[in-house]
Amino acid sequence: MMGGITRRQLLTGIGALALGTMMMNFKDLVTPVEAKEKGKKWPYEKLDPAEVAEIAYNAWFEVYCAQATATGLMTPLMKKIGSPWKDYPIHSLKFGMGGMLGWGLTCGSPVAASIVMGLVIPDENTLNLMIHDLLQWYAETALPVYKPKNPRANKEGIITTVSHSPLCHISVGKWMKAANKSFKSIERRDRCARVAASVAYKTAEMLNAYFEGTYKPRDPWNAQSIFGIPAQQNCGECHGTNIPEVPKS
Amino acid sequence: MMGGITRRQLLTGIGALALGTMMMNFKDLVTPVEAKEKGKKWPYEKLDPAEVAEIAYNAWFEVYCAQATATGLMTPLMKKIGSPWKDYPIHSLKFGMGGMLGWGLTCGSPVAASIVMGLVIPDENTLNLMIHDLLQWYAETALPVYKPKNPRANKEGIITTVSHSPLCHISVGKWMKAANKSFKSIERRDRCARVAASVAYKTAEMLNAYFEGTYKPRDPWNAQSIFGIPAQQNCGECHGTNIPEVPKS
């Protein structure tokens, strides 16, 4: 047993996901010091999630997941609001693709979406809850969700997979295995473009809800409180049955 | 054998690191389409790496790894240059801490450093090589390197560890095991502040070298070419001896 989770639950990756309902001492990790924020938050206007997703889907084939997600969310805001959105150095996010230029680390889409949320959500605690929610949604949702108007592949339908992780390597690897498609295939490229679009869509929905006053954070899962170390919710997937003890000193 | 690497080399995590000398078809992954960059690159002036690192170290205790690294690099540029640096929404990077709010994903320091590099390096191919170099340096270096002027802990010296990964969970977990210190301990906090400072120092050195015309990229390791999927260089660490085959279709 670790923090109320059985080893078996960890191995399946299901028990830990269910921990969203176990409210931990979340503030210990994310708001031990109030942010000293410079400048006001950026202006926001309600987004059309489908428009955002469609832009992200098509942008992916030019700039890949991180910048495509930011492009989907920011392009309507540039048009509606202009400055400061039109001045954002969006190309500086391109490196997020493939989990940082193919290293398979964090999927670039939630990274870029989190930056956009950080530009507009004025309350840091709520911002952190929203980013947690997005990561948890990414990990437990059968992706991709969004169906583009003119898909470039998988036109008869697409296999979806639950990653149990926001890591590129795990997310795309499970899909490639289920679909039996190579990384270079157009089907895989279409899948990742749809994931970027799905994340952008979800983020637009969350932002709209926040500014409409209807956003309700889920209770966040907090690895630090449960395991004593920053972690995902899929311990057994890498550690197998040999999950290390964490130093307590 | 996978792409010339033996399974044993993968398991140790050493063989793959040595692959830096094997130049792969890198452009396939990172520059299939030229970036359509909006606006000019941001102005740069030579940084003092020790000043940058010292700022990052102290900022960590307020804003943690990602924002601290950006603060170290950007504060001198704000002072020397002013706009656009002083207008950068640096608080939007804070979520990178703990590998995205404690999820243990990519360490926030190289994420923030990559964004800063992306703001100033005009050539996308060189930018990508530099980000690769930073990730590889992070993975293979005994960290932390930087010793702050007034360390808040580990004053008699600090244990260093090689992570073989830019992931927060692996990086901090290996250090915690070696040092036998908990995540909440001041020693661990000092360690992560020193890592942020070390990454900021290294990035300042790399940027200075680039603008002095003396930067020589290392040959990048390219997971896509070797394994057919975005990946780190430590396959065996998660997969053990059961490394999956990647679909080829």
Short mmCIF file of C-alpha atoms in Angstrom, two decimals:
data_model
loop_
_atom_site.label_atom_id
_atom_site.label_comp_id
_atom_site.label_asym_id
_atom_site.label_seq_id
_atom_site.Cartn_x
_atom_site.Cartn_y
_atom_site.Cartn_z
CA MET A 1 0.00 0.00 0.00
CA MET A 2 1.22 3.48 -0.83
CA GLY A 3 -0.97 6.37 0.27
CA GLY A 4 -4.07 4.20 0.17
CA ILE A 5 -3.42 2.80 -3.29
CA THR A 6 -2.69 -0.87 -3.65
CA ARG A 7 0.22 -2.02 -5.76
CA ARG A 8 -2.22 -3.76 -8.05
CA GLN A 9 -4.10 -0.54 -8.67
CA LEU A 10 -0.84 1.20 -9.54
CA LEU A 11 0.09 -1.54 -11.95
CA THR A 12 -3.14 -1.22 -13.82
CA GLY A 13 -2.92 2.53 -13.83
CA ILE A 14 -6.59 2.69 -12.93
CA GLY A 15 -6.47 3.07 -9.16
CA ALA A 16 -4.31 6.15 -9.33
CA LEU A 17 -6.60 7.81 -11.85
CA ALA A 18 -9.51 7.29 -9.52
CA LEU A 19 -7.60 9.28 -6.94
CA GLY A 20 -8.90 12.48 -8.46
CA THR A 21 -11.52 12.33 -5.78
CA MET A 22 -8.97 12.21 -2.97
CA MET A 23 -8.27 15.83 -2.18
CA MET A 24 -4.72 16.16 -0.94
CA ASN A 25 -2.85 19.08 0.52
CA PHE A 26 -2.53 20.53 -2.95
CA LYS A 27 -1.38 23.96 -1.91
CA ASP A 28 1.83 22.49 -0.53
CA LEU A 29 3.05 21.97 -4.03
CA VAL A 30 1.60 24.65 -6.23
CA THR A 31 1.13 27.77 -4.17
CA PRO A 32 3.65 27.86 -1.35
CA VAL A 33 4.50 31.39 -2.42
CA GLU A 34 2.09 33.76 -4.07
CA ALA A 35 3.15 34.51 -7.61
CA LYS A 36 4.67 37.90 -8.11
CA GLU A 37 3.06 38.53 -11.41
CA LYS A 38 4.28 41.29 -13.63
CA GLY A 39 1.64 43.08 -15.59
CA LYS A 40 -2.04 42.37 -15.97
CA LYS A 41 -3.45 39.20 -17.40
CA TRP A 42 -4.11 39.22 -21.10
CA PRO A 43 -7.62 40.01 -22.40
CA TYR A 44 -9.86 37.13 -23.40
CA GLU A 45 -12.97 36.80 -25.52
CA LYS A 46 -15.14 33.72 -25.81
CA LEU A 47 -13.72 31.20 -28.28
CA ASP A 48 -15.52 28.86 -30.66
CA PRO A 49 -13.93 25.50 -29.70
CA ALA A 50 -14.63 23.99 -33.13
CA GLU A 51 -12.96 26.93 -34.88
CA VAL A 52 -9.98 26.67 -32.51
CA ALA A 53 -9.67 22.92 -33.13
CA GLU A 54 -9.93 23.26 -36.90
CA ILE A 55 -7.13 25.85 -36.95
CA ALA A 56 -4.98 23.64 -34.71
CA TYR A 57 -5.58 20.57 -36.87
CA ASN A 58 -4.46 22.26 -40.07
CA ALA A 59 -1.58 24.14 -38.42
CA TRP A 60 -0.15 20.85 -37.13
CA PHE A 61 1.02 19.89 -40.63
CA GLU A 62 3.14 23.07 -40.69
CA VAL A 63 4.31 23.53 -37.10
CA TYR A 64 3.39 20.36 -35.13
CA CYS A 65 1.67 19.85 -31.83
CA ALA A 66 2.83 22.59 -29.46
CA GLN A 67 2.75 25.53 -31.84
CA ALA A 68 -0.39 24.18 -33.56
CA THR A 69 -2.29 24.11 -30.28
CA ALA A 70 -1.16 27.65 -29.47
CA THR A 71 -2.05 28.75 -33.01
CA GLY A 72 -5.54 27.32 -32.68
CA LEU A 73 -6.17 29.14 -29.42
CA MET A 74 -4.39 32.40 -30.25
CA THR A 75 -5.44 33.06 -33.85
CA PRO A 76 -9.06 33.96 -32.98
CA LEU A 77 -7.80 36.08 -30.06
CA MET A 78 -5.38 37.89 -32.38
CA LYS A 79 -8.27 38.64 -34.73
CA LYS A 80 -10.73 39.67 -32.02
CA ILE A 81 -8.39 41.54 -29.70
CA GLY A 82 -5.16 42.29 -31.57
CA SER A 83 -2.43 43.33 -29.15
CA PRO A 84 -0.95 41.74 -27.03
CA TRP A 85 -1.95 38.46 -28.73
CA LYS A 86 -0.63 39.44 -32.15
CA ASP A 87 2.78 40.12 -30.60
CA TYR A 88 3.14 36.78 -28.81
CA PRO A 89 6.30 35.00 -30.07
CA ILE A 90 4.41 31.85 -30.96
CA HIS A 91 7.32 30.33 -32.91
CA SER A 92 9.18 30.02 -29.57
CA LEU A 93 6.83 27.13 -28.70
CA LYS A 94 7.58 24.99 -31.77
CA PHE A 95 10.30 22.99 -29.98
CA GLY A 96 7.57 21.26 -27.95
CA MET A 97 6.82 18.93 -30.87
CA GLY A 98 7.40 15.22 -30.35
CA GLY A 99 7.90 15.84 -26.64
CA MET A 100 10.73 18.35 -27.24
CA LEU A 101 12.09 17.75 -30.75
CA GLY A 102 11.47 14.03 -30.72
CA TRP A 103 12.67 13.19 -27.21
CA GLY A 104 9.24 11.78 -26.37
CA LEU A 105 8.87 13.93 -23.21
CA THR A 106 5.66 15.87 -22.41
CA CYS A 107 3.27 16.07 -25.37
CA GLY A 108 3.61 19.60 -26.74
CA SER A 109 -0.13 20.22 -26.87
CA PRO A 110 -0.84 20.43 -23.11
CA VAL A 111 2.39 22.42 -22.65
CA ALA A 112 1.25 25.08 -25.12
CA ALA A 113 -2.32 25.02 -23.81
CA SER A 114 -1.03 25.56 -20.27
CA ILE A 115 0.94 28.61 -21.38
CA VAL A 116 -2.18 30.09 -23.01
CA MET A 117 -4.20 29.43 -19.85
CA GLY A 118 -1.44 31.09 -17.83
CA LEU A 119 -1.77 34.23 -19.92
CA VAL A 120 -5.45 34.75 -19.17
CA ILE A 121 -6.43 33.12 -15.86
CA PRO A 122 -5.83 35.74 -13.16
CA ASP A 123 -6.03 33.46 -10.12
CA GLU A 124 -2.98 31.21 -9.81
CA ASN A 125 -4.68 28.55 -7.73
CA THR A 126 -7.50 28.17 -10.24
CA LEU A 127 -4.97 28.18 -13.09
CA ASN A 128 -3.11 25.30 -11.49
CA LEU A 129 -6.33 23.35 -10.97
CA MET A 130 -7.22 23.88 -14.63
CA ILE A 131 -3.82 22.68 -15.85
CA HIS A 132 -4.15 19.63 -13.60
CA ASP A 133 -7.59 18.98 -15.06
CA LEU A 134 -6.25 19.23 -18.60
CA LEU A 135 -3.43 16.78 -17.87
CA GLN A 136 -5.79 14.36 -16.18
CA TRP A 137 -8.25 14.64 -19.06
CA TYR A 138 -5.39 13.98 -21.50
CA ALA A 139 -4.27 10.92 -19.56
CA GLU A 140 -7.67 9.26 -19.15
CA THR A 141 -9.46 10.17 -22.40
CA ALA A 142 -9.59 7.96 -25.48
CA LEU A 143 -7.79 10.28 -27.92
CA PRO A 144 -8.16 11.77 -30.41
CA VAL A 145 -11.64 13.15 -29.74
CA TYR A 146 -11.91 15.88 -32.36
CA LYS A 147 -12.91 14.95 -35.89
CA PRO A 148 -11.65 17.51 -38.41
CA LYS A 149 -13.84 18.73 -41.26
CA ASN A 150 -11.43 17.44 -43.87
CA PRO A 151 -9.23 14.78 -42.29
CA ARG A 152 -6.05 14.00 -44.20
CA ALA A 153 -6.18 10.32 -43.23
CA ASN A 154 -8.21 7.89 -41.11
CA LYS A 155 -11.21 9.09 -43.14
CA GLU A 156 -13.28 6.00 -42.36
CA GLY A 157 -12.76 6.47 -38.63
CA ILE A 158 -9.81 6.46 -36.29
CA ILE A 159 -8.65 4.16 -33.54
CA THR A 160 -8.53 5.90 -30.17
CA THR A 161 -6.30 5.04 -27.22
CA VAL A 162 -6.06 5.99 -23.55
CA SER A 163 -2.46 6.90 -22.70
CA HIS A 164 -2.64 7.09 -18.88
CA SER A 165 0.18 9.62 -19.35
CA PRO A 166 0.79 13.07 -20.88
CA LEU A 167 4.13 11.86 -22.27
CA CYS A 168 4.49 11.92 -26.06
CA HIS A 169 6.31 8.58 -26.18
CA ILE A 170 3.60 6.77 -24.25
CA SER A 171 0.68 8.56 -25.89
CA VAL A 172 1.81 8.10 -29.48
CA GLY A 173 3.36 4.69 -28.79
CA LYS A 174 0.12 3.18 -27.52
CA TRP A 175 -1.75 4.57 -30.51
CA MET A 176 0.87 3.29 -32.98
CA LYS A 177 0.64 -0.16 -31.43
CA ALA A 178 -3.18 -0.22 -31.48
CA ALA A 179 -3.37 1.15 -35.03
CA ASN A 180 -0.29 -0.75 -36.24
CA LYS A 181 0.96 2.37 -37.98
CA SER A 182 4.51 3.72 -38.19
CA PHE A 183 5.55 7.11 -36.87
CA LYS A 184 6.09 8.40 -40.41
CA SER A 185 2.68 7.23 -41.66
CA ILE A 186 0.05 9.77 -42.66
CA GLU A 187 -2.35 8.00 -40.32
CA ARG A 188 -0.06 8.72 -37.34
CA ARG A 189 0.43 12.30 -38.45
CA ASP A 190 -3.34 12.75 -38.77
CA ARG A 191 -3.75 11.23 -35.29
CA CYS A 192 -1.33 13.67 -33.65
CA ALA A 193 -2.91 16.61 -35.50
CA ARG A 194 -6.29 15.47 -34.14
CA VAL A 195 -4.82 15.21 -30.63
CA ALA A 196 -3.53 18.79 -30.89
CA ALA A 197 -6.98 19.83 -32.10
CA SER A 198 -8.65 17.89 -29.28
CA VAL A 199 -6.46 19.57 -26.64
CA ALA A 200 -7.10 23.00 -28.16
CA TYR A 201 -10.87 22.29 -28.23
CA LYS A 202 -10.87 21.15 -24.60
CA THR A 203 -8.83 24.17 -23.53
CA ALA A 204 -11.19 26.60 -25.30
CA GLU A 205 -14.12 24.95 -23.54
CA MET A 206 -12.39 25.26 -20.18
CA LEU A 207 -11.46 28.91 -20.73
CA ASN A 208 -14.98 29.78 -21.86
CA ALA A 209 -16.41 28.08 -18.78
CA TYR A 210 -14.00 29.93 -16.49
CA PHE A 211 -14.94 33.34 -17.87
CA GLU A 212 -18.62 32.45 -17.82
CA GLY A 213 -18.25 31.56 -14.15
CA THR A 214 -19.26 27.94 -14.68
CA TYR A 215 -15.89 26.22 -14.43
CA LYS A 216 -15.78 23.65 -11.68
CA PRO A 217 -12.30 22.21 -11.01
CA ARG A 218 -12.06 18.54 -10.33
CA ASP A 219 -10.24 17.55 -7.17
CA PRO A 220 -6.66 17.31 -8.34
CA TRP A 221 -4.48 14.30 -8.00
CA ASN A 222 -1.30 15.26 -6.16
CA ALA A 223 1.65 12.94 -6.56
CA GLN A 224 3.75 14.74 -3.98
CA SER A 225 1.24 14.09 -1.21
CA ILE A 226 0.61 10.48 -2.25
CA PHE A 227 4.07 9.31 -3.27
CA GLY A 228 6.43 11.99 -1.93
CA ILE A 229 7.78 12.76 -5.40
CA PRO A 230 6.50 14.40 -8.59
CA ALA A 231 5.02 11.54 -10.61
CA GLN A 232 2.47 10.42 -13.13
CA GLN A 233 -0.41 8.10 -12.35
CA ASN A 234 1.05 5.05 -14.02
CA CYS A 235 3.86 3.91 -11.69
CA GLY A 236 3.67 0.25 -12.60
CA GLU A 237 3.95 0.95 -16.30
CA CYS A 238 7.66 1.74 -15.89
CA HIS A 239 8.49 0.28 -12.48
CA GLY A 240 6.56 -2.98 -12.81
CA THR A 241 6.22 -4.64 -9.42
CA ASN A 242 9.44 -3.03 -8.17
CA ILE A 243 8.22 0.43 -7.19
CA PRO A 244 11.02 2.10 -5.22
CA GLU A 245 10.55 3.45 -1.73
CA VAL A 246 10.86 7.23 -1.53
CA PRO A 247 13.25 8.70 1.07
CA LYS A 248 11.30 10.10 4.00
CA SER A 249 14.07 12.01 5.73
CA MET B 1 20.20 -4.94 -32.03
CA MET B 2 18.12 -1.83 -32.71
CA GLY B 3 19.64 0.73 -35.05
CA GLY B 4 23.14 -0.40 -34.17
CA ILE B 5 22.58 -0.27 -30.41
CA THR B 6 22.70 -3.49 -28.47
CA ARG B 7 20.01 -4.24 -25.97
CA ARG B 8 22.64 -4.24 -23.26
CA GLN B 9 23.72 -0.74 -24.19
CA LEU B 10 20.11 0.41 -24.04
CA LEU B 11 19.65 -1.12 -20.64
CA THR B 12 22.62 0.67 -19.23
CA GLY B 13 21.58 3.90 -20.86
CA ILE B 14 25.17 4.46 -21.94
CA GLY B 15 25.18 3.15 -25.49
CA ALA B 16 22.43 5.44 -26.59
CA LEU B 17 24.16 8.47 -25.15
CA ALA B 18 27.24 7.68 -27.17
CA LEU B 19 25.08 7.86 -30.26
CA GLY B 20 25.54 11.61 -30.29
CA THR B 21 28.26 10.92 -32.80
CA MET B 22 25.92 9.06 -35.15
CA MET B 23 24.46 11.75 -37.37
CA MET B 24 20.98 10.70 -38.43
CA ASN B 25 18.59 12.19 -40.91
CA PHE B 26 17.79 14.86 -38.41
CA LYS B 27 15.98 17.20 -40.77
CA ASP B 28 13.24 14.61 -41.24
CA LEU B 29 12.02 15.36 -37.78
CA VAL B 30 12.71 18.95 -36.99
CA THR B 31 12.56 20.92 -40.20
CA PRO B 32 10.21 19.25 -42.67
CA VAL B 33 8.59 22.62 -43.19
CA GLU B 34 10.37 25.92 -42.82
CA ALA B 35 9.02 27.88 -39.89
CA LYS B 36 6.78 30.75 -40.80
CA GLU B 37 8.06 33.05 -38.18
CA LYS B 38 6.15 36.12 -37.23
CA GLY B 39 8.22 39.13 -36.35
CA LYS B 40 11.94 39.47 -35.89
CA LYS B 41 13.95 37.59 -33.32
CA TRP B 42 14.39 39.33 -30.01
CA PRO B 43 17.58 41.32 -29.36
CA TYR B 44 20.35 39.71 -27.33
CA GLU B 45 23.34 40.99 -25.42
CA LYS B 46 26.11 38.90 -23.94
CA LEU B 47 25.15 37.42 -20.58
CA ASP B 48 27.29 36.74 -17.52
CA PRO B 49 26.51 33.05 -16.88
CA ALA B 50 27.35 33.32 -13.18
CA GLU B 51 25.00 36.30 -12.75
CA VAL B 52 22.27 34.42 -14.64
CA ALA B 53 22.75 31.31 -12.48
CA GLU B 54 22.74 33.26 -9.23
CA ILE B 55 19.45 34.96 -10.14
CA ALA B 56 17.95 31.60 -11.12
CA TYR B 57 19.08 29.94 -7.89
CA ASN B 58 17.47 32.55 -5.69
CA ALA B 59 14.35 32.88 -7.84
CA TRP B 60 13.72 29.13 -7.51
CA PHE B 61 12.61 29.54 -3.89
CA GLU B 62 9.86 31.88 -5.09
CA VAL B 63 8.80 30.50 -8.47
CA TYR B 64 10.47 27.08 -8.96
CA CYS B 65 12.43 25.60 -11.81
CA ALA B 66 10.81 26.77 -15.05
CA GLN B 67 10.14 30.38 -14.15
CA ALA B 68 13.41 30.60 -12.17
CA THR B 69 15.44 29.54 -15.21
CA ALA B 70 13.61 32.06 -17.38
CA THR B 71 14.06 34.73 -14.70
CA GLY B 72 17.80 34.10 -14.57
CA LEU B 73 18.17 34.46 -18.31
CA MET B 74 15.69 37.28 -18.85
CA THR B 75 16.40 39.62 -15.92
CA PRO B 76 19.77 40.83 -17.27
CA LEU B 77 18.24 41.18 -20.75
CA MET B 78 15.37 43.23 -19.30
CA LYS B 79 17.91 45.52 -17.65
CA LYS B 80 20.22 45.81 -20.64
CA ILE B 81 17.64 45.95 -23.44
CA GLY B 82 14.22 46.71 -21.91
CA SER B 83 11.46 45.99 -24.40
CA PRO B 84 10.48 43.36 -25.57
CA TRP B 85 12.08 41.45 -22.69
CA LYS B 86 10.40 43.46 -19.96
CA ASP B 87 7.02 42.66 -21.49
CA TYR B 88 7.48 38.90 -21.66
CA PRO B 89 4.72 37.18 -19.62
CA ILE B 90 7.19 35.21 -17.56
CA HIS B 91 4.59 34.07 -15.01
CA SER B 92 3.01 31.98 -17.79
CA LEU B 93 5.95 29.57 -17.47
CA LYS B 94 5.55 28.83 -13.77
CA PHE B 95 3.41 25.74 -14.39
CA GLY B 96 6.55 23.93 -15.62
CA MET B 97 7.66 23.27 -12.03
CA GLY B 98 7.90 19.67 -10.91
CA GLY B 99 7.46 18.53 -14.51
CA MET B 100 4.15 20.40 -14.87
CA LEU B 101 2.78 21.06 -11.40
CA GLY B 102 4.20 17.91 -9.87
CA TRP B 103 3.36 15.43 -12.62
CA GLY B 104 7.06 14.58 -12.96
CA LEU B 105 7.09 15.20 -16.72
CA THR B 106 9.85 17.25 -18.42
CA CYS B 107 11.99 19.21 -15.95
CA GLY B 108 10.83 22.82 -16.20
CA SER B 109 14.34 24.23 -16.53
CA PRO B 110 15.17 22.96 -20.05
CA VAL B 111 11.61 23.82 -21.15
CA ALA B 112 12.02 27.46 -20.12
CA ALA B 113 15.59 27.61 -21.45
CA SER B 114 14.38 26.31 -24.83
CA ILE B 115 11.75 29.03 -25.00
CA VAL B 116 14.39 31.70 -24.32
CA MET B 117 16.66 30.21 -26.99
CA GLY B 118 13.72 30.21 -29.39
CA LEU B 119 13.23 33.93 -28.84
CA VAL B 120 16.77 34.88 -29.92
CA ILE B 121 18.23 32.24 -32.26
CA PRO B 122 17.22 33.27 -35.79
CA ASP B 123 18.06 30.03 -37.57
CA GLU B 124 15.58 27.27 -36.76
CA ASN B 125 17.89 24.41 -37.60
CA THR B 126 20.60 25.75 -35.30
CA LEU B 127 18.01 26.42 -32.61
CA ASN B 128 16.91 22.80 -32.74
CA LEU B 129 20.49 21.57 -32.54
CA MET B 130 21.06 23.77 -29.50
CA ILE B 131 17.94 22.51 -27.73
CA HIS B 132 19.04 18.93 -28.46
CA ASP B 133 22.47 19.73 -27.04
CA LEU B 134 20.94 21.17 -23.88
CA LEU B 135 18.73 18.09 -23.37
CA GLN B 136 21.65 15.75 -23.98
CA TRP B 137 23.86 17.75 -21.61
CA TYR B 138 21.09 17.60 -18.99
CA ALA B 139 20.75 13.83 -19.37
CA GLU B 140 24.44 12.95 -19.23
CA THR B 141 25.82 15.51 -16.75
CA ALA B 142 26.27 14.91 -13.03
CA LEU B 143 23.88 17.57 -11.71
CA PRO B 144 23.83 20.04 -10.13
CA VAL B 145 26.95 21.71 -11.49
CA TYR B 146 26.50 25.28 -10.28
CA LYS B 147 27.49 26.18 -6.74
CA PRO B 148 25.59 29.23 -5.49
CA LYS B 149 27.33 31.99 -3.55
CA ASN B 150 25.12 31.44 -0.52
CA PRO B 151 23.63 27.96 -0.70
CA ARG B 152 20.60 27.40 1.50
CA ALA B 153 21.56 23.79 2.16
CA ASN B 154 24.17 21.18 1.21
CA LYS B 155 26.73 23.74 2.38
CA GLU B 156 29.46 21.14 2.88
CA GLY B 157 29.04 19.87 -0.66
CA ILE B 158 26.28 18.22 -2.64
CA ILE B 159 25.78 14.77 -4.09
CA THR B 160 25.46 14.85 -7.87
CA THR B 161 23.60 12.36 -10.05
CA VAL B 162 23.36 11.58 -13.76
CA SER B 163 19.70 11.25 -14.75
CA HIS B 164 20.03 9.84 -18.29
CA SER B 165 16.70 11.65 -18.80
CA PRO B 166 15.29 15.20 -18.85
CA LEU B 167 12.21 14.01 -16.93
CA CYS B 168 11.67 15.59 -13.51
CA HIS B 169 10.61 12.31 -11.89
CA ILE B 170 13.74 10.47 -13.01
CA SER B 171 16.11 13.38 -12.43
CA VAL B 172 14.95 14.25 -8.93
CA GLY B 173 14.19 10.63 -8.03
CA LYS B 174 17.75 9.47 -8.70
CA TRP B 175 19.12 12.37 -6.67
CA MET B 176 16.72 11.73 -3.77
CA LYS B 177 17.76 8.07 -3.71
CA ALA B 178 21.48 8.87 -3.82
CA ALA B 179 21.21 11.62 -1.20
CA ASN B 180 18.55 9.80 0.86
CA LYS B 181 16.58 13.02 1.17
CA SER B 182 12.83 13.52 0.94
CA PHE B 183 11.16 15.72 -1.65
CA LYS B 184 10.17 18.24 1.03
CA SER B 185 13.68 18.47 2.50
CA ILE B 186 15.64 21.71 2.18
CA GLU B 187 18.48 19.68 0.69
CA ARG B 188 16.24 18.56 -2.18
CA ARG B 189 14.95 22.06 -2.67
CA ASP B 190 18.50 23.41 -2.76
CA ARG B 191 19.40 20.68 -5.28
CA CYS B 192 16.60 21.61 -7.66
CA ALA B 193 17.41 25.32 -7.32
CA ARG B 194 21.01 24.46 -8.23
CA VAL B 195 19.81 22.42 -11.22
CA ALA B 196 17.77 25.41 -12.44
CA ALA B 197 20.85 27.58 -11.96
CA SER B 198 23.03 25.04 -13.77
CA VAL B 199 20.66 24.92 -16.75
CA ALA B 200 20.48 28.71 -16.87
CA TYR B 201 24.29 28.95 -16.69
CA LYS B 202 24.73 26.41 -19.49
CA THR B 203 22.13 28.16 -21.65
CA ALA B 204 23.82 31.55 -21.19
CA GLU B 205 27.13 29.99 -22.23
CA MET B 206 25.54 28.45 -25.32
CA LEU B 207 23.82 31.69 -26.32
CA ASN B 208 27.00 33.71 -25.85
CA ALA B 209 28.92 31.22 -27.98
CA TYR B 210 26.28 31.34 -30.71
CA PHE B 211 26.38 35.14 -30.96
CA GLU B 212 30.19 35.13 -30.82
CA GLY B 213 30.18 32.70 -33.74
CA THR B 214 31.93 29.98 -31.77
CA TYR B 215 29.01 27.62 -31.08
CA LYS B 216 29.59 24.16 -32.50
CA PRO B 217 26.56 21.87 -32.32
CA ARG B 218 27.15 18.29 -31.34
CA ASP B 219 25.72 15.72 -33.71
CA PRO B 220 22.23 15.20 -32.37
CA TRP B 221 20.80 11.93 -31.29
CA ASN B 222 17.59 11.30 -33.21
CA ALA B 223 15.19 8.80 -31.71
CA GLN B 224 12.88 8.83 -34.70
CA SER B 225 15.60 7.61 -37.05
CA ILE B 226 16.93 5.02 -34.63
CA PHE B 227 13.76 3.68 -33.05
CA GLY B 228 10.96 4.96 -35.26
CA ILE B 229 9.29 6.82 -32.39
CA PRO B 230 10.02 9.90 -30.25
CA ALA B 231 11.99 8.57 -27.29
CA GLN B 232 14.60 9.21 -24.67
CA GLN B 233 17.95 7.46 -24.52
CA ASN B 234 17.08 5.17 -21.63
CA CYS B 235 14.72 2.57 -23.14
CA GLY B 236 15.65 -0.22 -20.76
CA GLU B 237 15.04 1.91 -17.70
CA CYS B 238 11.27 1.62 -18.23
CA HIS B 239 10.96 -1.30 -20.65
CA GLY B 240 13.52 -3.59 -19.03
CA THR B 241 14.39 -6.38 -21.43
CA ASN B 242 10.99 -6.23 -23.10
CA ILE B 243 11.47 -3.33 -25.51
CA PRO B 244 8.45 -3.32 -27.86
CA GLU B 245 8.78 -3.52 -31.61
CA VAL B 246 7.66 -0.34 -33.37
CA PRO B 247 5.14 -0.69 -36.23
CA LYS B 248 6.87 -0.28 -39.58
CA SER B 249 3.85 0.09 -41.84
#
